[in-house]
Amino acid sequence: MEDVSPTGIGEDADLQPRFGKLRRFISDNSFSRQELRYLKLLIAEPRIDIIDELPIELVIQVAEFLNLSDFAACSAVSRRWREVFLSGPVLGAVTNIFCPSFAHRSRAAPATQEEHLEALRRIERSQCAMNTFHFSKYFEWSSESYFRLDPEYHNNNQDISATYAQYNLGDSVEAPGALYSSGKIAWRPKRHVIVVDSFWSRTRKIFSVPAGSLISPELRLVAMGDQLVVGSIDRLVVAWDHVRNVYLEKRLPASVKRATTEGPRVALILYSGQVMLWEFGGNLINLPTAPLVNYHRFGRNTLANWQSNLTVVFHPTCNRTLFLASAYDYTVDSKAVLKRVVYEFNDAQHVKIFEIETAPVASRRTSLVWIRKVLPYRRDIIGFYEQPFQYDSNETFVEFDIYDRKFTARINEEFDRRAFGWRAMNSDADLDFSIVFHTDNTYVAASLQPGFDFGMGEQTVDW
């Protein structure tokens, strides 16, 4: 992974010594009299443009305290302010605050000013839920008219009825068990059939388990990513690369409890408590959790509590790094404690443990903690929600920042789902679409991109 400076722009690494001096000045109250007098003169003199006169390090610190709306307003004050606020160091620092995955992503050439601005625009549209188009529909099987069969995958077959008939085996399912990722929805019309519908191209791909027995256990969708859709049938994990149209399966030592996928990587939490990693096309790897159990010295009940909350989150830009997160209750001196913990792994090698403790809420009735990555407009953060089946206005919401590697506990704050970037039940979103699945086998999709028309299936104007 590229070594990125605090500004997020590689060529500005020579500013590091100046950043260090400036931080020492501010944190140690070590400004000289001459420096303080000069700053006071700048602030007091109305004819001097303070932004124009300030060192770039101070402008960066000012910009890092602004929300995106205020940052945009500052860049529109004057031509000179625009030049300063949209300069490489300032724009890179702001991008690193709001979308570090963009700032830290390896690329052949440094990102342009327009690329930085577009990344920030996407974040702001998602934060403010700037929906341009809404789209509501039923999950439909052979009578589908909106999504056409993908001509390349289905060999440009003009006989639509015959194509559907090939997959029309077994009973229909009552609930589609739908999942969303990257502009696509995966759902189940039949016990061993998966449909992937793409909003981008308004096309549909139909996948089935090869030679699957009609009387075998029902296929369950467990994860959807930008490349793979993953399901489980008892102790069998099945995955389709919905981009390259490749199917693979693996036999497991136990059934899948939960899973996550990103790119070609799959992480599986099994009911046995094991955590397994699978690089699509490679071998299964058992993530070593025994040393973690020994470290905590779990009792039987605490171990079961810890295992029930295990969740894997992949690092968004470093494909060798992943985080195993969990939470568990225990008692110290007759006082209840709820601990959240994150373990960093490099491949299957454990690297570091991060922990935080808080008192559980008085109304807590379950040992379950909802752990998931928050919506992408809130940086890359793992959220810990104490009561997964209800919202408490005084909930302790805990966050773990993937890039800063630190916990933050929002104790006794009013729970604002949108401000915290928390996904509601039966919903999902990224920077392109937000999706809400309903119990009547319908869903509502909203586009977060200007010019995207669900009727066209593509953007109709430039960004």
Short mmCIF file of C-alpha atoms in Angstrom, two decimals:
data_model
loop_
_atom_site.label_atom_id
_atom_site.label_comp_id
_atom_site.label_asym_id
_atom_site.label_seq_id
_atom_site.Cartn_x
_atom_site.Cartn_y
_atom_site.Cartn_z
CA MET A 1 0.00 0.00 0.00
CA GLU A 2 1.26 3.47 -0.87
CA ASP A 3 2.86 5.46 1.93
CA VAL A 4 0.51 8.42 2.12
CA SER A 5 1.23 11.70 3.89
CA PRO A 6 -1.29 13.31 6.28
CA THR A 7 -2.54 15.41 3.39
CA GLY A 8 -3.32 12.30 1.39
CA ILE A 9 -1.08 13.50 -1.47
CA GLY A 10 2.28 11.83 -1.91
CA GLU A 11 4.22 14.75 -3.38
CA ASP A 12 3.58 16.91 -0.29
CA ALA A 13 5.61 14.67 2.03
CA ASP A 14 8.21 17.48 2.34
CA LEU A 15 5.66 19.37 4.47
CA GLN A 16 6.05 16.86 7.29
CA PRO A 17 8.64 18.85 9.28
CA ARG A 18 6.49 21.99 9.06
CA PHE A 19 3.40 20.04 10.20
CA GLY A 20 5.33 18.78 13.20
CA LYS A 21 6.55 22.23 14.19
CA LEU A 22 3.07 23.71 13.84
CA ARG A 23 1.49 21.00 15.98
CA ARG A 24 4.13 21.51 18.68
CA PHE A 25 3.45 25.25 18.63
CA ILE A 26 -0.27 24.73 19.13
CA SER A 27 -0.24 21.79 21.55
CA ASP A 28 2.58 23.16 23.76
CA ASN A 29 1.46 26.82 23.79
CA SER A 30 4.95 27.60 22.56
CA PHE A 31 4.21 30.48 20.20
CA SER A 32 6.80 33.22 20.55
CA ARG A 33 5.68 36.75 21.32
CA GLN A 34 6.52 37.78 17.78
CA GLU A 35 4.41 34.96 16.34
CA LEU A 36 1.44 35.75 18.57
CA ARG A 37 1.73 39.46 17.78
CA TYR A 38 1.79 38.71 14.06
CA LEU A 39 -1.29 36.48 14.29
CA LYS A 40 -3.15 39.15 16.28
CA LEU A 41 -2.24 41.73 13.66
CA LEU A 42 -3.57 39.47 10.92
CA ILE A 43 -6.85 38.95 12.73
CA ALA A 44 -7.26 42.61 13.69
CA GLU A 45 -6.43 44.08 10.28
CA PRO A 46 -9.68 44.20 8.23
CA ARG A 47 -7.92 44.99 4.97
CA ILE A 48 -5.83 41.83 5.11
CA ASP A 49 -7.28 38.57 3.81
CA ILE A 50 -6.42 36.29 6.73
CA ILE A 51 -6.69 33.10 4.66
CA ASP A 52 -4.31 34.57 2.10
CA GLU A 53 -1.81 35.49 4.81
CA LEU A 54 -1.98 32.37 6.99
CA PRO A 55 0.61 29.63 6.55
CA ILE A 56 -0.79 26.66 4.64
CA GLU A 57 -0.49 24.50 7.78
CA LEU A 58 -2.97 26.72 9.64
CA VAL A 59 -5.35 26.76 6.67
CA ILE A 60 -5.28 22.96 6.70
CA GLN A 61 -6.14 22.89 10.40
CA VAL A 62 -9.02 25.30 9.80
CA ALA A 63 -10.31 23.20 6.89
CA GLU A 64 -10.16 19.99 8.92
CA PHE A 65 -12.67 21.45 11.41
CA LEU A 66 -15.23 22.30 8.72
CA ASN A 67 -18.09 20.13 7.53
CA LEU A 68 -18.40 19.68 3.78
CA SER A 69 -21.04 22.39 3.35
CA ASP A 70 -18.89 24.96 5.14
CA PHE A 71 -15.81 23.85 3.23
CA ALA A 72 -17.69 24.38 -0.05
CA ALA A 73 -18.87 27.80 1.16
CA CYS A 74 -15.31 28.84 2.02
CA SER A 75 -14.07 27.80 -1.40
CA ALA A 76 -16.71 30.07 -2.95
CA VAL A 77 -15.89 33.28 -1.00
CA SER A 78 -13.43 34.62 -3.56
CA ARG A 79 -11.07 33.53 -6.25
CA ARG A 80 -8.13 33.63 -3.85
CA TRP A 81 -9.97 31.62 -1.18
CA ARG A 82 -10.87 29.06 -3.81
CA GLU A 83 -7.23 28.76 -4.85
CA VAL A 84 -6.15 28.26 -1.22
CA PHE A 85 -8.91 25.84 -0.14
CA LEU A 86 -8.64 23.80 -3.33
CA SER A 87 -4.84 23.68 -3.28
CA GLY A 88 -3.25 20.25 -3.15
CA PRO A 89 -2.32 20.19 0.57
CA VAL A 90 -5.68 21.53 1.80
CA LEU A 91 -7.85 19.48 -0.52
CA GLY A 92 -5.84 16.35 0.23
CA ALA A 93 -6.22 16.83 3.99
CA VAL A 94 -9.99 17.32 3.73
CA THR A 95 -10.35 14.28 1.48
CA ASN A 96 -8.37 12.25 4.00
CA ILE A 97 -10.79 13.33 6.77
CA PHE A 98 -14.04 12.47 4.97
CA CYS A 99 -13.06 9.62 2.64
CA PRO A 100 -9.73 8.10 3.70
CA SER A 101 -10.24 5.09 1.44
CA PHE A 102 -9.94 7.41 -1.54
CA ALA A 103 -6.93 9.22 -0.10
CA HIS A 104 -5.10 5.98 0.81
CA ARG A 105 -5.87 4.01 -2.34
CA SER A 106 -2.81 3.09 -4.37
CA ARG A 107 -2.84 4.59 -7.85
CA ALA A 108 -0.42 4.97 -10.74
CA ALA A 109 -0.56 8.78 -10.61
CA PRO A 110 -1.62 11.25 -7.89
CA ALA A 111 -5.34 12.02 -7.87
CA THR A 112 -6.33 15.19 -9.69
CA GLN A 113 -8.18 18.10 -8.11
CA GLU A 114 -11.39 17.07 -9.88
CA GLU A 115 -11.08 13.50 -8.59
CA HIS A 116 -10.73 14.79 -5.03
CA LEU A 117 -13.72 17.09 -5.48
CA GLU A 118 -15.89 14.35 -6.95
CA ALA A 119 -15.08 12.07 -4.01
CA LEU A 120 -16.18 14.83 -1.60
CA ARG A 121 -19.35 15.52 -3.63
CA ARG A 122 -20.34 11.87 -3.41
CA ILE A 123 -19.84 11.89 0.35
CA GLU A 124 -21.96 15.03 0.76
CA ARG A 125 -24.77 13.69 -1.44
CA SER A 126 -24.87 10.53 0.65
CA GLN A 127 -24.73 12.43 3.96
CA CYS A 128 -27.62 14.67 2.95
CA ALA A 129 -29.58 11.86 1.23
CA MET A 130 -29.79 13.86 -1.99
CA ASN A 131 -31.98 11.35 -3.83
CA THR A 132 -32.49 12.21 -7.47
CA PHE A 133 -34.76 9.30 -8.44
CA HIS A 134 -36.79 6.70 -6.52
CA PHE A 135 -37.73 3.29 -7.80
CA SER A 136 -40.13 0.78 -6.22
CA LYS A 137 -40.92 -2.72 -7.43
CA TYR A 138 -41.79 -6.30 -6.55
CA PHE A 139 -39.33 -9.17 -6.74
CA GLU A 140 -40.56 -10.82 -9.93
CA TRP A 141 -39.39 -14.07 -11.48
CA SER A 142 -40.34 -15.15 -15.01
CA SER A 143 -42.78 -12.26 -15.47
CA GLU A 144 -40.00 -9.70 -14.97
CA SER A 145 -40.12 -6.80 -17.45
CA TYR A 146 -37.75 -4.18 -15.99
CA PHE A 147 -34.54 -6.23 -15.85
CA ARG A 148 -33.75 -8.00 -19.11
CA LEU A 149 -31.67 -11.17 -19.18
CA ASP A 150 -27.98 -10.38 -19.52
CA PRO A 151 -27.32 -11.09 -23.23
CA GLU A 152 -23.68 -12.10 -22.77
CA TYR A 153 -24.20 -14.42 -19.82
CA HIS A 154 -27.39 -15.98 -21.19
CA ASN A 155 -26.01 -16.30 -24.75
CA ASN A 156 -28.32 -13.64 -26.17
CA ASN A 157 -31.17 -16.14 -25.99
CA GLN A 158 -34.30 -14.57 -27.49
CA ASP A 159 -36.57 -17.23 -26.03
CA ILE A 160 -36.98 -15.70 -22.56
CA SER A 161 -39.54 -18.27 -21.42
CA ALA A 162 -37.21 -21.15 -22.31
CA THR A 163 -34.35 -19.52 -20.40
CA TYR A 164 -36.45 -19.14 -17.26
CA ALA A 165 -37.71 -22.69 -17.67
CA GLN A 166 -34.14 -23.98 -17.33
CA TYR A 167 -34.07 -22.64 -13.76
CA ASN A 168 -37.73 -23.24 -12.93
CA LEU A 169 -36.96 -26.25 -10.76
CA GLY A 170 -38.13 -26.78 -7.21
CA ASP A 171 -40.47 -24.74 -5.05
CA SER A 172 -40.53 -20.99 -4.85
CA VAL A 173 -39.40 -19.38 -1.59
CA GLU A 174 -41.59 -17.24 0.62
CA ALA A 175 -38.93 -14.58 1.30
CA PRO A 176 -36.24 -13.60 -1.23
CA GLY A 177 -33.57 -12.97 1.44
CA ALA A 178 -32.26 -10.09 -0.66
CA LEU A 179 -28.85 -8.44 -0.28
CA TYR A 180 -27.43 -5.28 -1.90
CA SER A 181 -23.93 -4.23 -3.00
CA SER A 182 -22.40 -1.95 -5.62
CA GLY A 183 -25.56 -1.20 -7.59
CA LYS A 184 -26.76 -4.81 -7.64
CA ILE A 185 -29.36 -6.82 -5.72
CA ALA A 186 -29.05 -10.58 -5.16
CA TRP A 187 -32.17 -12.56 -4.19
CA ARG A 188 -33.66 -16.07 -4.26
CA PRO A 189 -36.73 -16.95 -6.36
CA LYS A 190 -36.23 -20.74 -5.89
CA ARG A 191 -34.61 -22.96 -3.27
CA HIS A 192 -31.30 -23.28 -5.17
CA VAL A 193 -31.44 -20.34 -7.59
CA ILE A 194 -29.89 -16.89 -7.17
CA VAL A 195 -30.81 -13.83 -9.23
CA VAL A 196 -28.49 -10.82 -9.53
CA ASP A 197 -30.21 -7.68 -10.85
CA SER A 198 -28.06 -4.69 -11.87
CA PHE A 199 -29.37 -1.13 -11.73
CA TRP A 200 -26.43 0.05 -13.83
CA SER A 201 -27.31 -1.98 -16.92
CA ARG A 202 -30.90 -3.02 -16.12
CA THR A 203 -29.83 -6.62 -16.70
CA ARG A 204 -30.34 -9.88 -14.83
CA LYS A 205 -28.12 -12.91 -14.31
CA ILE A 206 -29.53 -16.20 -13.02
CA PHE A 207 -27.25 -18.61 -11.17
CA SER A 208 -28.06 -22.07 -9.86
CA VAL A 209 -26.22 -24.66 -7.81
CA PRO A 210 -24.79 -27.21 -10.29
CA ALA A 211 -26.38 -30.64 -9.87
CA GLY A 212 -28.05 -29.48 -6.67
CA SER A 213 -30.51 -31.97 -5.22
CA LEU A 214 -34.07 -30.65 -5.03
CA ILE A 215 -34.49 -32.27 -1.63
CA SER A 216 -31.27 -30.90 -0.12
CA PRO A 217 -31.45 -28.09 2.45
CA GLU A 218 -32.47 -24.71 1.13
CA LEU A 219 -29.81 -22.31 -0.12
CA ARG A 220 -29.38 -19.31 2.16
CA LEU A 221 -27.84 -16.03 1.00
CA VAL A 222 -25.19 -14.93 3.50
CA ALA A 223 -23.10 -12.22 1.81
CA MET A 224 -23.01 -9.94 -1.22
CA GLY A 225 -20.03 -7.91 -2.40
CA ASP A 226 -18.73 -6.03 -5.39
CA GLN A 227 -17.49 -9.30 -6.96
CA LEU A 228 -19.05 -12.28 -5.16
CA VAL A 229 -22.46 -13.42 -3.95
CA VAL A 230 -22.13 -16.07 -1.26
CA GLY A 231 -24.63 -18.64 -0.03
CA SER A 232 -24.65 -21.67 2.22
CA ILE A 233 -26.37 -25.06 2.09
CA ASP A 234 -25.85 -26.76 5.43
CA ARG A 235 -22.05 -27.25 5.59
CA LEU A 236 -21.45 -26.25 1.97
CA VAL A 237 -20.46 -22.68 1.11
CA VAL A 238 -21.22 -21.68 -2.50
CA ALA A 239 -20.10 -18.53 -4.28
CA TRP A 240 -20.68 -16.98 -7.68
CA ASP A 241 -18.40 -14.38 -9.19
CA HIS A 242 -21.19 -12.24 -10.63
CA VAL A 243 -18.68 -10.20 -12.64
CA ARG A 244 -16.76 -13.04 -14.34
CA ASN A 245 -19.62 -15.60 -14.08
CA VAL A 246 -17.63 -18.28 -12.23
CA TYR A 247 -19.03 -20.70 -9.62
CA LEU A 248 -17.07 -22.38 -6.81
CA GLU A 249 -17.99 -24.25 -3.62
CA LYS A 250 -16.22 -25.50 -0.50
CA ARG A 251 -17.11 -28.06 2.16
CA LEU A 252 -16.93 -26.66 5.71
CA PRO A 253 -16.52 -28.29 9.13
CA ALA A 254 -19.75 -26.61 10.33
CA SER A 255 -22.62 -24.49 9.03
CA VAL A 256 -22.22 -20.78 8.29
CA LYS A 257 -23.58 -18.38 10.88
CA ARG A 258 -22.61 -15.15 9.11
CA ALA A 259 -20.26 -14.08 6.34
CA THR A 260 -18.81 -11.04 4.64
CA THR A 261 -17.12 -10.57 1.28
CA GLU A 262 -15.15 -7.91 -0.51
CA GLY A 263 -13.45 -8.39 -3.86
CA PRO A 264 -12.40 -12.07 -4.10
CA ARG A 265 -12.19 -12.47 -0.30
CA VAL A 266 -14.76 -14.26 1.86
CA ALA A 267 -14.80 -14.47 5.67
CA LEU A 268 -17.01 -17.08 7.33
CA ILE A 269 -18.13 -17.24 10.96
CA LEU A 270 -19.25 -20.83 11.67
CA TYR A 271 -21.70 -22.04 14.30
CA SER A 272 -18.81 -24.01 15.79
CA GLY A 273 -17.11 -20.69 16.65
CA GLN A 274 -14.44 -21.09 13.95
CA VAL A 275 -13.49 -18.21 11.69
CA MET A 276 -12.45 -19.18 8.17
CA LEU A 277 -11.03 -17.17 5.27
CA TRP A 278 -11.43 -18.07 1.63
CA GLU A 279 -9.76 -16.37 -1.28
CA PHE A 280 -12.04 -17.24 -4.21
CA GLY A 281 -10.21 -19.91 -6.19
CA GLY A 282 -7.85 -20.70 -3.31
CA ASN A 283 -7.87 -22.78 -0.15
CA LEU A 284 -9.79 -22.31 3.07
CA ILE A 285 -7.71 -20.88 5.92
CA ASN A 286 -8.63 -21.24 9.58
CA LEU A 287 -8.11 -17.90 11.36
CA PRO A 288 -6.32 -18.71 14.65
CA THR A 289 -8.65 -17.62 17.46
CA ALA A 290 -7.37 -19.94 20.21
CA PRO A 291 -4.64 -17.42 21.26
CA LEU A 292 -7.35 -14.75 21.57
CA VAL A 293 -9.44 -16.99 23.82
CA ASN A 294 -6.36 -17.71 25.96
CA TYR A 295 -5.57 -14.00 26.16
CA HIS A 296 -9.01 -13.19 27.58
CA ARG A 297 -9.19 -16.31 29.80
CA PHE A 298 -12.86 -16.76 28.99
CA GLY A 299 -15.22 -18.79 31.11
CA ARG A 300 -17.76 -20.99 29.33
CA ASN A 301 -20.59 -18.42 29.28
CA THR A 302 -18.33 -15.52 28.37
CA LEU A 303 -16.77 -17.55 25.54
CA ALA A 304 -20.22 -18.32 24.11
CA ASN A 305 -21.09 -14.61 24.38
CA TRP A 306 -17.88 -13.63 22.58
CA GLN A 307 -18.33 -16.22 19.83
CA SER A 308 -21.96 -15.21 19.21
CA ASN A 309 -20.88 -11.64 18.36
CA LEU A 310 -17.85 -12.40 16.14
CA THR A 311 -17.82 -10.34 12.93
CA VAL A 312 -15.17 -9.80 10.24
CA VAL A 313 -14.56 -6.49 8.45
CA PHE A 314 -12.06 -6.27 5.60
CA HIS A 315 -9.74 -3.30 5.31
CA PRO A 316 -11.01 -1.24 2.34
CA THR A 317 -7.64 -0.51 0.72
CA CYS A 318 -5.15 -3.07 2.10
CA ASN A 319 -6.12 -6.51 0.86
CA ARG A 320 -3.92 -8.28 3.43
CA THR A 321 -5.52 -6.63 6.46
CA LEU A 322 -8.77 -7.59 8.16
CA PHE A 323 -10.40 -6.92 11.52
CA LEU A 324 -12.15 -9.49 13.70
CA ALA A 325 -14.57 -7.68 16.03
CA SER A 326 -16.63 -8.91 18.95
CA ALA A 327 -18.17 -7.89 22.28
CA TYR A 328 -18.94 -9.64 25.54
CA ASP A 329 -20.27 -9.01 29.07
CA TYR A 330 -18.53 -9.79 32.32
CA THR A 331 -18.62 -8.65 35.95
CA VAL A 332 -15.95 -6.88 38.00
CA ASP A 333 -16.56 -6.20 41.72
CA SER A 334 -20.29 -6.84 41.22
CA LYS A 335 -20.42 -4.28 38.41
CA ALA A 336 -21.48 -5.25 34.89
CA VAL A 337 -19.03 -4.39 32.11
CA LEU A 338 -19.52 -4.58 28.34
CA LYS A 339 -16.26 -4.88 26.43
CA ARG A 340 -15.87 -4.24 22.71
CA VAL A 341 -12.74 -5.62 21.12
CA VAL A 342 -11.14 -5.51 17.66
CA TYR A 343 -8.32 -7.82 16.56
CA GLU A 344 -6.18 -6.78 13.61
CA PHE A 345 -4.86 -9.54 11.33
CA ASN A 346 -2.35 -9.43 8.51
CA ASP A 347 -3.51 -12.36 6.37
CA ALA A 348 -3.94 -15.04 9.07
CA GLN A 349 -1.30 -13.52 11.38
CA HIS A 350 -2.64 -11.73 14.45
CA VAL A 351 -1.10 -8.25 14.79
CA LYS A 352 -2.75 -6.25 17.59
CA ILE A 353 -5.71 -6.04 19.98
CA PHE A 354 -7.83 -2.92 20.59
CA GLU A 355 -10.29 -2.81 23.51
CA ILE A 356 -12.79 -0.49 25.17
CA GLU A 357 -15.07 -0.99 28.18
CA THR A 358 -18.36 0.71 29.10
CA ALA A 359 -21.24 -0.01 31.43
CA PRO A 360 -24.13 -1.75 29.62
CA VAL A 361 -27.46 0.06 29.44
CA ALA A 362 -29.91 -0.76 32.21
CA SER A 363 -32.53 -2.04 29.77
CA ARG A 364 -30.16 -4.55 28.17
CA ARG A 365 -31.87 -7.95 27.87
CA THR A 366 -29.62 -9.83 25.47
CA SER A 367 -25.93 -10.62 25.09
CA LEU A 368 -26.08 -9.82 21.37
CA VAL A 369 -24.29 -6.74 20.07
CA TRP A 370 -24.89 -5.55 16.54
CA ILE A 371 -21.47 -5.06 14.90
CA ARG A 372 -21.19 -3.77 11.37
CA LYS A 373 -19.37 -1.30 9.19
CA VAL A 374 -21.24 1.99 9.14
CA LEU A 375 -22.34 3.74 5.96
CA PRO A 376 -19.45 5.02 3.81
CA TYR A 377 -20.14 8.72 4.36
CA ARG A 378 -18.89 8.19 7.97
CA ARG A 379 -15.28 7.29 7.07
CA ASP A 380 -14.34 3.64 7.45
CA ILE A 381 -15.75 2.84 10.88
CA ILE A 382 -16.87 -0.34 12.64
CA GLY A 383 -19.95 0.41 14.74
CA PHE A 384 -21.05 -1.45 17.88
CA TYR A 385 -24.73 -1.11 18.75
CA GLU A 386 -25.71 -2.58 22.10
CA GLN A 387 -29.37 -3.42 21.48
CA PRO A 388 -29.83 -4.77 17.96
CA PHE A 389 -33.63 -5.02 18.04
CA GLN A 390 -34.57 -1.61 19.43
CA TYR A 391 -33.30 1.96 19.46
CA ASP A 392 -32.60 3.58 22.83
CA SER A 393 -32.30 7.36 22.88
CA ASN A 394 -29.48 7.08 25.45
CA GLU A 395 -27.63 4.20 23.87
CA THR A 396 -23.86 3.92 24.18
CA PHE A 397 -22.77 3.80 20.55
CA VAL A 398 -19.15 2.74 20.12
CA GLU A 399 -17.08 3.34 16.99
CA PHE A 400 -13.73 1.95 15.88
CA ASP A 401 -11.90 3.96 13.21
CA ILE A 402 -10.15 1.56 10.84
CA TYR A 403 -7.51 4.11 9.78
CA ASP A 404 -6.82 5.79 13.13
CA ARG A 405 -7.06 2.42 14.96
CA LYS A 406 -8.93 3.89 17.91
CA PHE A 407 -12.27 3.57 19.71
CA THR A 408 -14.72 6.36 20.45
CA ALA A 409 -17.66 5.86 22.84
CA ARG A 410 -20.72 8.10 22.42
CA ILE A 411 -22.05 7.77 25.96
CA ASN A 412 -25.57 9.06 26.70
CA GLU A 413 -25.82 10.75 23.32
CA GLU A 414 -29.15 10.74 21.55
CA PHE A 415 -28.98 8.00 18.95
CA ASP A 416 -29.15 9.65 15.53
CA ARG A 417 -29.01 6.83 13.02
CA ARG A 418 -28.28 9.05 10.03
CA ALA A 419 -25.65 11.16 11.80
CA PHE A 420 -23.89 8.02 13.04
CA GLY A 421 -24.14 6.33 9.62
CA TRP A 422 -25.98 3.34 11.06
CA ARG A 423 -27.86 1.05 8.65
CA ALA A 424 -31.52 0.55 9.53
CA MET A 425 -33.02 -2.93 9.64
CA ASN A 426 -33.60 -4.42 6.16
CA SER A 427 -31.78 -1.60 4.41
CA ASP A 428 -28.38 -0.91 2.91
CA ALA A 429 -26.59 1.84 1.00
CA ASP A 430 -23.35 2.96 -0.52
CA LEU A 431 -22.37 6.19 -2.28
CA ASP A 432 -24.47 5.31 -5.35
CA PHE A 433 -27.80 3.90 -4.11
CA SER A 434 -29.80 3.37 -0.95
CA ILE A 435 -32.10 0.35 -0.68
CA VAL A 436 -34.95 -0.55 1.67
CA PHE A 437 -36.36 -4.09 1.58
CA HIS A 438 -39.98 -4.59 2.71
CA THR A 439 -41.68 -7.67 4.14
CA ASP A 440 -44.25 -7.76 1.29
CA ASN A 441 -41.50 -8.83 -1.20
CA THR A 442 -41.02 -5.32 -2.52
CA TYR A 443 -38.12 -2.89 -2.26
CA VAL A 444 -37.47 0.82 -2.79
CA ALA A 445 -34.23 2.03 -4.37
CA ALA A 446 -33.04 5.64 -4.40
CA SER A 447 -30.28 6.98 -6.61
CA LEU A 448 -27.72 9.28 -4.96
CA GLN A 449 -26.24 10.36 -8.27
CA PRO A 450 -27.34 13.40 -10.27
CA GLY A 451 -28.68 12.44 -13.65
CA PHE A 452 -29.20 8.75 -12.96
CA ASP A 453 -32.58 7.67 -14.29
CA PHE A 454 -33.94 4.24 -13.31
CA GLY A 455 -35.94 4.33 -16.51
CA MET A 456 -32.72 4.53 -18.53
CA GLY A 457 -30.44 2.45 -16.33
CA GLU A 458 -27.54 4.81 -16.82
CA GLN A 459 -26.50 8.38 -16.14
CA THR A 460 -28.11 10.89 -18.41
CA VAL A 461 -25.95 13.93 -17.61
CA ASP A 462 -22.33 14.49 -16.65
CA TRP A 463 -21.48 14.88 -12.97
#
